[in-house]
Amino acid sequence: MRQRSRAFIIAEATSPSSRNAFINAVPVEPSTMPGNTTFVAGFTQSNVGDTSQNTLGAFCESPGEDYDGLPCDADHSTCGGTVQDCHGRGPGFRISDFESNRIIGGKQFEGALAVMNGVRNPGIGTVRSVHVYLNTYCLFLTGYSFAGGTADGPGAFDFVQGDNSSKSQNAFWELVKGAVTPLPSEDQVACQYPKPIFIDLQYEKNRCLSIGFPGELTTMAGRRIREALRAKLISSGALGPDAYVVIAGPADTYGHYVPTREEYGVQRYEGASTIFGQFTLEAYIDKYSSLVPFLADSTTGAPASDPAPVDQISNTISLQSDVVFDAAPIGTTLGDVLVDVNTTPYHAVDTFSAQFVGANPRNNLRLESMFLTVDQLVDGQWRTVRSDSHPSTIYQWVRVSTVLGTSTVTISWQVKDLHDF
């Protein structure tokens, strides 16, 4: 089972929410608000492609079935033969997704704070970086298990994980595939083996090296590339014997998943999502190793690079429909207060709540801005102390009538100490 981008909130949620990586960062930088930041606490990914923060495991949520509440099938993440009812459970499962977010975010914050407050070896020397473009040795194609999803986000229909070339494929999907995308060539099939092809996607500081990696490495794949590069760096003299190699990814672009060849052969989600074929990890190790000499103190020049990829932004498509219609109920206007906060005093752990005549938040994504703020009056001036990015606030949008286009927005804020989790 694995984590999908470190987020616990389900895909169907109608509340803009913080990922647990942001919940980690908030208490590290408690006095900062968007646009008022002097220190940024970044909790970035490393090799987490096959990990999950749904730490209780994956279970069948199938009311009325005899397997309801039982663990999902371990090989295929299925319940009764399909993936739809198999869901991962976080540590706050009995309470809410937000509670799982809070618990995991709190644990990661505590770990980070222990490292920050512990003994640290200062970085010595010059910071260098190397960047190249490279052609991939397999054209980018996903496998059938990619459509099966994971317990953190199940797929649909009859797709499952663990679907490899030893199994026959659904004839219907083979027809759909042929109608939507070009059929793979024999070379492509051989390059991607044993993955059955589903969709053609062509249409350092002296002691430390940070690998900017353009994909999601599984845990073991990350270990292998780190160990290979560390050995190369030490043998070449670029780093000392006490060197650290860390992975930061996905960085710069997104090249899907990178497992080991053994993991690729099983064809769970990660293997099916490895779009450049079974030797992707080995190719990355080889290419990154070739860049090591350019990190030496005596280096001159730059590594050879393939041409920069063509900018395809203007050719992108979206399958997300636009907001069709929004309106306020008769006798009201957008923003009117439907339910106001109480006038009686509030105390710690109490929750403020108010409801408004609203509209679909996808009308305006409020980039570099906010859907809500909590302001405090200080010496006659309003000062923003919370926003919708803080875990103590919730912005909940509900479509009341699709025909009339009416909606409500409920905003709540649980009063907490600034550093509370």
Short mmCIF file of N, CA and C in Angstrom, two decimals, residues 111-258:
data_model
loop_
_atom_site.label_atom_id
_atom_site.label_comp_id
_atom_site.label_asym_id
_atom_site.label_seq_id
_atom_site.Cartn_x
_atom_site.Cartn_y
_atom_site.Cartn_z
N GLY A 111 9.53 14.66 14.73
CA GLY A 111 10.80 14.11 14.25
C GLY A 111 11.69 15.18 13.66
N ALA A 112 11.09 16.07 12.86
CA ALA A 112 11.88 17.15 12.26
C ALA A 112 12.44 18.08 13.31
N LEU A 113 11.62 18.39 14.32
CA LEU A 113 12.08 19.30 15.37
C LEU A 113 13.23 18.67 16.15
N ALA A 114 13.16 17.36 16.38
CA ALA A 114 14.26 16.68 17.08
C ALA A 114 15.55 16.78 16.29
N VAL A 115 15.45 16.65 14.97
CA VAL A 115 16.65 16.77 14.13
C VAL A 115 17.17 18.20 14.15
N MET A 116 16.27 19.17 14.03
CA MET A 116 16.68 20.58 14.03
C MET A 116 17.35 20.98 15.33
N ASN A 117 16.86 20.43 16.44
CA ASN A 117 17.41 20.79 17.75
C ASN A 117 18.58 19.90 18.17
N GLY A 118 18.89 18.89 17.36
CA GLY A 118 19.97 17.98 17.70
C GLY A 118 21.31 18.47 17.20
N VAL A 119 22.30 17.60 17.30
CA VAL A 119 23.66 17.94 16.85
C VAL A 119 23.68 17.88 15.33
N ARG A 120 24.16 18.95 14.72
CA ARG A 120 24.21 19.02 13.27
C ARG A 120 25.64 19.28 12.80
N ASN A 121 26.02 18.59 11.74
CA ASN A 121 27.33 18.82 11.14
C ASN A 121 27.19 19.91 10.09
N PRO A 122 27.93 20.99 10.22
CA PRO A 122 27.79 22.09 9.25
C PRO A 122 28.30 21.69 7.88
N GLY A 123 27.64 22.18 6.84
CA GLY A 123 28.11 21.95 5.49
C GLY A 123 29.35 22.77 5.19
N ILE A 124 30.28 22.16 4.49
CA ILE A 124 31.55 22.82 4.17
C ILE A 124 31.78 22.71 2.68
N GLY A 125 32.20 23.79 2.05
CA GLY A 125 32.55 23.74 0.64
C GLY A 125 31.54 24.44 -0.24
N THR A 126 31.68 24.20 -1.54
CA THR A 126 30.88 24.90 -2.54
C THR A 126 29.65 24.07 -2.91
N VAL A 127 28.55 24.74 -3.11
CA VAL A 127 27.33 24.08 -3.59
C VAL A 127 27.38 24.02 -5.11
N ARG A 128 27.26 22.82 -5.68
CA ARG A 128 27.28 22.66 -7.13
C ARG A 128 26.04 21.89 -7.56
N SER A 129 25.68 22.05 -8.81
CA SER A 129 24.55 21.31 -9.35
C SER A 129 24.83 20.94 -10.80
N VAL A 130 24.18 19.88 -11.26
CA VAL A 130 24.30 19.42 -12.64
C VAL A 130 22.90 19.12 -13.16
N HIS A 131 22.60 19.55 -14.38
CA HIS A 131 21.27 19.32 -14.96
C HIS A 131 21.42 19.03 -16.44
N VAL A 132 20.77 17.97 -16.91
CA VAL A 132 20.75 17.66 -18.33
C VAL A 132 19.36 17.17 -18.71
N TYR A 133 19.06 17.23 -20.00
CA TYR A 133 17.89 16.55 -20.55
C TYR A 133 18.36 15.23 -21.16
N LEU A 134 17.57 14.19 -21.09
CA LEU A 134 17.96 12.93 -21.71
C LEU A 134 16.75 12.24 -22.31
N ASN A 135 17.01 11.57 -23.42
CA ASN A 135 15.97 10.76 -24.04
C ASN A 135 15.79 9.47 -23.25
N THR A 136 14.56 9.00 -23.18
CA THR A 136 14.28 7.77 -22.45
C THR A 136 14.48 6.57 -23.37
N TYR A 137 14.84 5.44 -22.77
CA TYR A 137 15.13 4.28 -23.62
C TYR A 137 13.88 3.48 -23.97
N CYS A 138 12.78 3.71 -23.24
CA CYS A 138 11.47 3.14 -23.60
C CYS A 138 10.50 4.30 -23.78
N LEU A 139 9.61 4.18 -24.75
CA LEU A 139 8.56 5.18 -24.87
C LEU A 139 7.59 5.03 -23.71
N PHE A 140 6.92 6.12 -23.33
CA PHE A 140 6.17 6.12 -22.08
C PHE A 140 4.78 5.49 -22.25
N LEU A 141 4.58 4.41 -21.51
CA LEU A 141 3.36 3.61 -21.58
C LEU A 141 3.01 3.12 -20.18
N THR A 142 1.72 3.13 -19.86
CA THR A 142 1.29 2.59 -18.56
C THR A 142 0.73 1.19 -18.74
N GLY A 143 0.71 0.43 -17.63
CA GLY A 143 0.18 -0.92 -17.66
C GLY A 143 -1.24 -1.00 -17.14
N TYR A 144 -1.85 -2.16 -17.26
CA TYR A 144 -3.23 -2.35 -16.82
C TYR A 144 -3.40 -2.09 -15.32
N SER A 145 -2.41 -2.45 -14.52
CA SER A 145 -2.54 -2.26 -13.08
C SER A 145 -2.50 -0.79 -12.68
N PHE A 146 -2.01 0.06 -13.57
CA PHE A 146 -2.08 1.50 -13.32
C PHE A 146 -3.53 1.93 -13.13
N ALA A 147 -4.44 1.37 -13.95
CA ALA A 147 -5.86 1.71 -13.85
C ALA A 147 -6.51 1.07 -12.63
N GLY A 148 -5.83 0.11 -12.00
CA GLY A 148 -6.36 -0.48 -10.78
C GLY A 148 -6.21 0.42 -9.58
N GLY A 149 -5.34 1.43 -9.69
CA GLY A 149 -5.14 2.35 -8.58
C GLY A 149 -4.49 1.67 -7.39
N THR A 150 -4.72 2.23 -6.21
CA THR A 150 -4.17 1.68 -4.97
C THR A 150 -5.24 1.73 -3.89
N ALA A 151 -4.91 1.18 -2.74
CA ALA A 151 -5.85 1.25 -1.62
C ALA A 151 -6.01 2.68 -1.13
N ASP A 152 -5.06 3.56 -1.46
CA ASP A 152 -5.18 4.97 -1.10
C ASP A 152 -6.03 5.74 -2.11
N GLY A 153 -6.33 5.11 -3.23
CA GLY A 153 -7.16 5.72 -4.26
C GLY A 153 -7.50 4.67 -5.30
N PRO A 154 -8.53 3.83 -5.04
CA PRO A 154 -8.83 2.71 -5.93
C PRO A 154 -9.22 3.15 -7.33
N GLY A 155 -9.00 2.26 -8.29
CA GLY A 155 -9.43 2.51 -9.66
C GLY A 155 -10.88 2.11 -9.85
N ALA A 156 -11.19 1.66 -11.06
CA ALA A 156 -12.59 1.35 -11.37
C ALA A 156 -12.67 0.10 -12.25
N PHE A 157 -13.89 -0.30 -12.53
CA PHE A 157 -14.18 -1.42 -13.42
C PHE A 157 -13.50 -2.70 -12.91
N ASP A 158 -12.90 -3.48 -13.82
CA ASP A 158 -12.32 -4.77 -13.41
C ASP A 158 -10.80 -4.72 -13.36
N PHE A 159 -10.22 -3.53 -13.31
CA PHE A 159 -8.77 -3.41 -13.23
C PHE A 159 -8.29 -3.76 -11.82
N VAL A 160 -7.18 -4.48 -11.74
CA VAL A 160 -6.61 -4.85 -10.45
C VAL A 160 -5.10 -4.67 -10.50
N GLN A 161 -4.48 -4.65 -9.34
CA GLN A 161 -3.03 -4.66 -9.28
C GLN A 161 -2.52 -6.09 -9.49
N GLY A 162 -1.24 -6.21 -9.81
CA GLY A 162 -0.64 -7.52 -10.02
C GLY A 162 -0.98 -8.13 -11.36
N ASP A 163 -1.40 -7.31 -12.33
CA ASP A 163 -1.78 -7.79 -13.65
C ASP A 163 -0.55 -7.74 -14.55
N ASN A 164 0.07 -8.89 -14.81
CA ASN A 164 1.27 -8.90 -15.66
C ASN A 164 1.04 -9.73 -16.91
N SER A 165 2.08 -9.87 -17.73
CA SER A 165 1.91 -10.46 -19.06
C SER A 165 1.54 -11.94 -19.04
N SER A 166 1.61 -12.57 -17.87
CA SER A 166 1.24 -13.98 -17.79
C SER A 166 -0.28 -14.16 -17.78
N LYS A 167 -1.01 -13.06 -17.70
CA LYS A 167 -2.47 -13.14 -17.62
C LYS A 167 -3.09 -12.57 -18.90
N SER A 168 -4.18 -13.17 -19.36
CA SER A 168 -4.88 -12.63 -20.52
C SER A 168 -5.62 -11.36 -20.13
N GLN A 169 -5.86 -10.49 -21.10
CA GLN A 169 -6.48 -9.21 -20.83
C GLN A 169 -7.93 -9.20 -21.29
N ASN A 170 -8.71 -8.32 -20.68
CA ASN A 170 -10.11 -8.16 -21.04
C ASN A 170 -10.20 -7.68 -22.50
N ALA A 171 -10.91 -8.43 -23.33
CA ALA A 171 -10.98 -8.11 -24.76
C ALA A 171 -11.61 -6.74 -24.99
N PHE A 172 -12.56 -6.35 -24.13
CA PHE A 172 -13.21 -5.05 -24.29
C PHE A 172 -12.19 -3.92 -24.16
N TRP A 173 -11.34 -4.01 -23.13
CA TRP A 173 -10.35 -2.95 -22.93
C TRP A 173 -9.30 -2.95 -24.02
N GLU A 174 -9.02 -4.11 -24.58
CA GLU A 174 -8.09 -4.16 -25.71
C GLU A 174 -8.68 -3.39 -26.90
N LEU A 175 -10.00 -3.52 -27.12
CA LEU A 175 -10.65 -2.78 -28.20
C LEU A 175 -10.64 -1.28 -27.92
N VAL A 176 -10.96 -0.91 -26.67
CA VAL A 176 -10.96 0.51 -26.30
C VAL A 176 -9.56 1.10 -26.47
N LYS A 177 -8.57 0.36 -26.01
CA LYS A 177 -7.19 0.83 -26.13
C LYS A 177 -6.83 1.09 -27.59
N GLY A 178 -7.20 0.16 -28.47
CA GLY A 178 -6.88 0.33 -29.88
C GLY A 178 -7.60 1.49 -30.52
N ALA A 179 -8.78 1.83 -30.00
CA ALA A 179 -9.54 2.96 -30.56
C ALA A 179 -9.03 4.30 -30.07
N VAL A 180 -8.45 4.33 -28.88
CA VAL A 180 -8.05 5.60 -28.26
C VAL A 180 -6.60 5.94 -28.52
N THR A 181 -5.73 4.95 -28.47
CA THR A 181 -4.29 5.20 -28.63
C THR A 181 -3.72 4.24 -29.66
N PRO A 182 -2.56 4.58 -30.23
CA PRO A 182 -1.93 3.65 -31.18
C PRO A 182 -1.56 2.34 -30.48
N LEU A 183 -1.68 1.24 -31.20
CA LEU A 183 -1.27 -0.04 -30.63
C LEU A 183 0.25 -0.07 -30.51
N PRO A 184 0.77 -0.62 -29.43
CA PRO A 184 2.23 -0.64 -29.24
C PRO A 184 2.91 -1.54 -30.26
N SER A 185 4.11 -1.16 -30.64
CA SER A 185 4.89 -1.97 -31.57
C SER A 185 5.51 -3.15 -30.82
N GLU A 186 6.08 -4.09 -31.57
CA GLU A 186 6.75 -5.23 -30.94
C GLU A 186 7.91 -4.76 -30.07
N ASP A 187 8.63 -3.74 -30.54
CA ASP A 187 9.75 -3.21 -29.76
C ASP A 187 9.26 -2.62 -28.44
N GLN A 188 8.13 -1.90 -28.50
CA GLN A 188 7.58 -1.32 -27.27
C GLN A 188 7.14 -2.41 -26.30
N VAL A 189 6.49 -3.43 -26.82
CA VAL A 189 6.04 -4.53 -25.96
C VAL A 189 7.24 -5.20 -25.31
N ALA A 190 8.30 -5.43 -26.08
CA ALA A 190 9.49 -6.07 -25.53
C ALA A 190 10.17 -5.18 -24.51
N CYS A 191 10.20 -3.88 -24.78
CA CYS A 191 10.86 -2.95 -23.87
C CYS A 191 10.13 -2.87 -22.54
N GLN A 192 8.81 -2.98 -22.56
CA GLN A 192 8.01 -2.84 -21.35
C GLN A 192 7.76 -4.17 -20.63
N TYR A 193 8.09 -5.29 -21.24
CA TYR A 193 7.83 -6.61 -20.65
C TYR A 193 8.37 -6.68 -19.22
N PRO A 194 7.64 -7.31 -18.26
CA PRO A 194 6.40 -8.09 -18.43
C PRO A 194 5.12 -7.29 -18.23
N LYS A 195 5.19 -6.01 -18.38
CA LYS A 195 4.00 -5.18 -18.18
C LYS A 195 3.09 -5.24 -19.41
N PRO A 196 1.83 -5.63 -19.27
CA PRO A 196 0.88 -5.53 -20.38
C PRO A 196 0.50 -4.06 -20.58
N ILE A 197 0.67 -3.57 -21.78
CA ILE A 197 0.52 -2.14 -22.05
C ILE A 197 -0.96 -1.77 -22.14
N PHE A 198 -1.33 -0.74 -21.40
CA PHE A 198 -2.72 -0.27 -21.40
C PHE A 198 -2.85 1.05 -22.14
N ILE A 199 -2.14 2.08 -21.72
CA ILE A 199 -2.27 3.41 -22.32
C ILE A 199 -0.92 3.88 -22.86
N ASP A 200 -0.92 4.33 -24.10
CA ASP A 200 0.25 4.94 -24.72
C ASP A 200 0.24 6.42 -24.37
N LEU A 201 1.20 6.88 -23.61
CA LEU A 201 1.22 8.26 -23.13
C LEU A 201 2.09 9.18 -23.99
N GLN A 202 2.31 8.77 -25.31
CA GLN A 202 3.24 9.58 -26.06
C GLN A 202 2.62 10.89 -26.49
N TYR A 203 0.99 10.55 -27.11
CA TYR A 203 0.29 11.76 -27.60
C TYR A 203 0.78 12.69 -26.50
N GLU A 204 25.26 19.86 -4.32
CA GLU A 204 25.88 19.15 -3.17
C GLU A 204 26.63 20.10 -2.21
N LYS A 205 26.94 19.82 -0.77
CA LYS A 205 27.80 20.56 0.18
C LYS A 205 28.91 19.63 0.70
N ASN A 206 29.87 19.31 -0.09
CA ASN A 206 31.05 18.54 0.32
C ASN A 206 30.70 17.18 0.93
N ARG A 207 29.77 17.17 1.87
CA ARG A 207 29.42 15.93 2.56
C ARG A 207 28.04 15.43 2.12
N CYS A 208 27.37 16.16 1.27
CA CYS A 208 25.98 15.80 0.96
C CYS A 208 25.68 16.02 -0.52
N LEU A 209 25.02 15.06 -1.13
CA LEU A 209 24.54 15.19 -2.50
C LEU A 209 23.02 15.05 -2.49
N SER A 210 22.33 16.02 -3.03
CA SER A 210 20.88 15.97 -3.18
C SER A 210 20.55 15.67 -4.63
N ILE A 211 19.85 14.57 -4.86
CA ILE A 211 19.49 14.16 -6.21
C ILE A 211 18.12 14.73 -6.54
N GLY A 212 18.07 15.66 -7.46
CA GLY A 212 16.79 16.14 -7.96
C GLY A 212 16.25 15.11 -8.94
N PHE A 213 15.24 14.36 -8.52
CA PHE A 213 14.80 13.20 -9.30
C PHE A 213 13.41 13.44 -9.90
N PRO A 214 13.26 13.24 -11.22
CA PRO A 214 11.99 13.58 -11.89
C PRO A 214 10.96 12.46 -11.88
N GLY A 215 10.74 11.84 -10.74
CA GLY A 215 9.77 10.76 -10.66
C GLY A 215 9.59 10.31 -9.23
N GLU A 216 8.83 9.23 -9.05
CA GLU A 216 8.58 8.69 -7.72
C GLU A 216 9.28 7.34 -7.58
N LEU A 217 10.39 7.33 -6.85
CA LEU A 217 11.14 6.11 -6.59
C LEU A 217 10.48 5.30 -5.48
N THR A 218 10.40 4.00 -5.65
CA THR A 218 9.95 3.17 -4.54
C THR A 218 11.05 3.15 -3.47
N THR A 219 10.71 2.64 -2.31
CA THR A 219 11.67 2.61 -1.21
C THR A 219 12.96 1.90 -1.60
N MET A 220 12.85 0.69 -2.17
CA MET A 220 14.05 -0.07 -2.51
C MET A 220 14.78 0.53 -3.71
N ALA A 221 14.05 1.05 -4.69
CA ALA A 221 14.71 1.69 -5.82
C ALA A 221 15.51 2.90 -5.35
N GLY A 222 14.95 3.65 -4.41
CA GLY A 222 15.67 4.79 -3.86
C GLY A 222 16.94 4.37 -3.15
N ARG A 223 16.88 3.28 -2.40
CA ARG A 223 18.08 2.78 -1.73
C ARG A 223 19.16 2.42 -2.74
N ARG A 224 18.76 1.77 -3.82
CA ARG A 224 19.74 1.32 -4.80
C ARG A 224 20.41 2.49 -5.51
N ILE A 225 19.65 3.49 -5.90
CA ILE A 225 20.27 4.61 -6.59
C ILE A 225 21.13 5.43 -5.63
N ARG A 226 20.70 5.55 -4.39
CA ARG A 226 21.53 6.26 -3.40
C ARG A 226 22.85 5.54 -3.16
N GLU A 227 22.78 4.23 -2.99
CA GLU A 227 24.00 3.47 -2.72
C GLU A 227 24.94 3.49 -3.92
N ALA A 228 24.38 3.37 -5.13
CA ALA A 228 25.23 3.39 -6.33
C ALA A 228 25.93 4.73 -6.50
N LEU A 229 25.20 5.81 -6.30
CA LEU A 229 25.80 7.14 -6.48
C LEU A 229 26.76 7.47 -5.34
N ARG A 230 26.44 7.04 -4.14
CA ARG A 230 27.36 7.29 -3.02
C ARG A 230 28.70 6.60 -3.27
N ALA A 231 28.66 5.34 -3.73
CA ALA A 231 29.89 4.62 -4.02
C ALA A 231 30.68 5.31 -5.13
N LYS A 232 29.98 5.78 -6.15
CA LYS A 232 30.65 6.47 -7.26
C LYS A 232 31.25 7.79 -6.80
N LEU A 233 30.53 8.53 -6.00
CA LEU A 233 31.02 9.82 -5.50
C LEU A 233 32.25 9.65 -4.62
N ILE A 234 32.24 8.64 -3.77
CA ILE A 234 33.38 8.42 -2.88
C ILE A 234 34.59 7.93 -3.66
N SER A 235 34.37 6.98 -4.58
CA SER A 235 35.50 6.43 -5.35
C SER A 235 36.14 7.48 -6.25
N SER A 236 35.35 8.44 -6.72
CA SER A 236 35.88 9.49 -7.59
C SER A 236 36.49 10.64 -6.81
N GLY A 237 36.29 10.65 -5.49
CA GLY A 237 36.83 11.73 -4.67
C GLY A 237 35.95 12.95 -4.61
N ALA A 238 34.76 12.88 -5.22
CA ALA A 238 33.87 14.04 -5.19
C ALA A 238 33.32 14.28 -3.79
N LEU A 239 33.10 13.20 -3.03
CA LEU A 239 32.65 13.31 -1.65
C LEU A 239 33.52 12.42 -0.77
N GLY A 240 33.56 12.75 0.52
CA GLY A 240 34.34 11.97 1.46
C GLY A 240 33.61 10.71 1.89
N PRO A 241 34.29 9.85 2.67
CA PRO A 241 33.70 8.56 3.07
C PRO A 241 32.49 8.68 3.98
N ASP A 242 32.29 9.86 4.58
CA ASP A 242 31.13 10.05 5.45
C ASP A 242 30.02 10.80 4.73
N ALA A 243 29.99 10.66 3.41
CA ALA A 243 29.05 11.42 2.58
C ALA A 243 27.61 10.94 2.77
N TYR A 244 26.69 11.88 2.56
CA TYR A 244 25.26 11.59 2.56
C TYR A 244 24.73 11.79 1.14
N VAL A 245 23.84 10.93 0.72
CA VAL A 245 23.13 11.10 -0.54
C VAL A 245 21.64 11.07 -0.23
N VAL A 246 20.92 12.12 -0.60
CA VAL A 246 19.48 12.19 -0.36
C VAL A 246 18.76 12.43 -1.68
N ILE A 247 17.50 12.07 -1.71
CA ILE A 247 16.69 12.20 -2.92
C ILE A 247 15.61 13.24 -2.70
N ALA A 248 15.45 14.13 -3.64
CA ALA A 248 14.37 15.11 -3.62
C ALA A 248 13.56 14.91 -4.89
N GLY A 249 12.34 14.44 -4.75
CA GLY A 249 11.56 14.20 -5.95
C GLY A 249 10.08 14.07 -5.64
N PRO A 250 9.24 14.20 -6.64
CA PRO A 250 9.57 14.53 -8.01
C PRO A 250 10.06 15.98 -8.14
N ALA A 251 11.11 16.18 -8.93
CA ALA A 251 11.70 17.50 -9.09
C ALA A 251 11.75 17.87 -10.57
N ASP A 252 11.41 19.11 -10.87
CA ASP A 252 11.53 19.71 -12.20
C ASP A 252 10.45 19.24 -13.16
N THR A 253 10.17 17.94 -13.18
CA THR A 253 9.11 17.42 -14.04
C THR A 253 8.61 16.12 -13.41
N TYR A 254 7.70 15.44 -14.07
CA TYR A 254 7.14 14.21 -13.49
C TYR A 254 7.22 13.07 -14.49
N GLY A 255 8.03 12.07 -14.18
CA GLY A 255 8.19 10.92 -15.05
C GLY A 255 7.59 9.65 -14.48
N HIS A 256 6.55 9.81 -13.66
CA HIS A 256 5.84 8.67 -13.06
C HIS A 256 6.74 7.87 -12.12
N TYR A 257 6.50 6.58 -12.01
CA TYR A 257 7.12 5.76 -10.96
C TYR A 257 8.40 5.07 -11.44
N VAL A 258 9.27 4.77 -10.47
CA VAL A 258 10.51 4.05 -10.75
C VAL A 258 10.70 2.97 -9.68
#
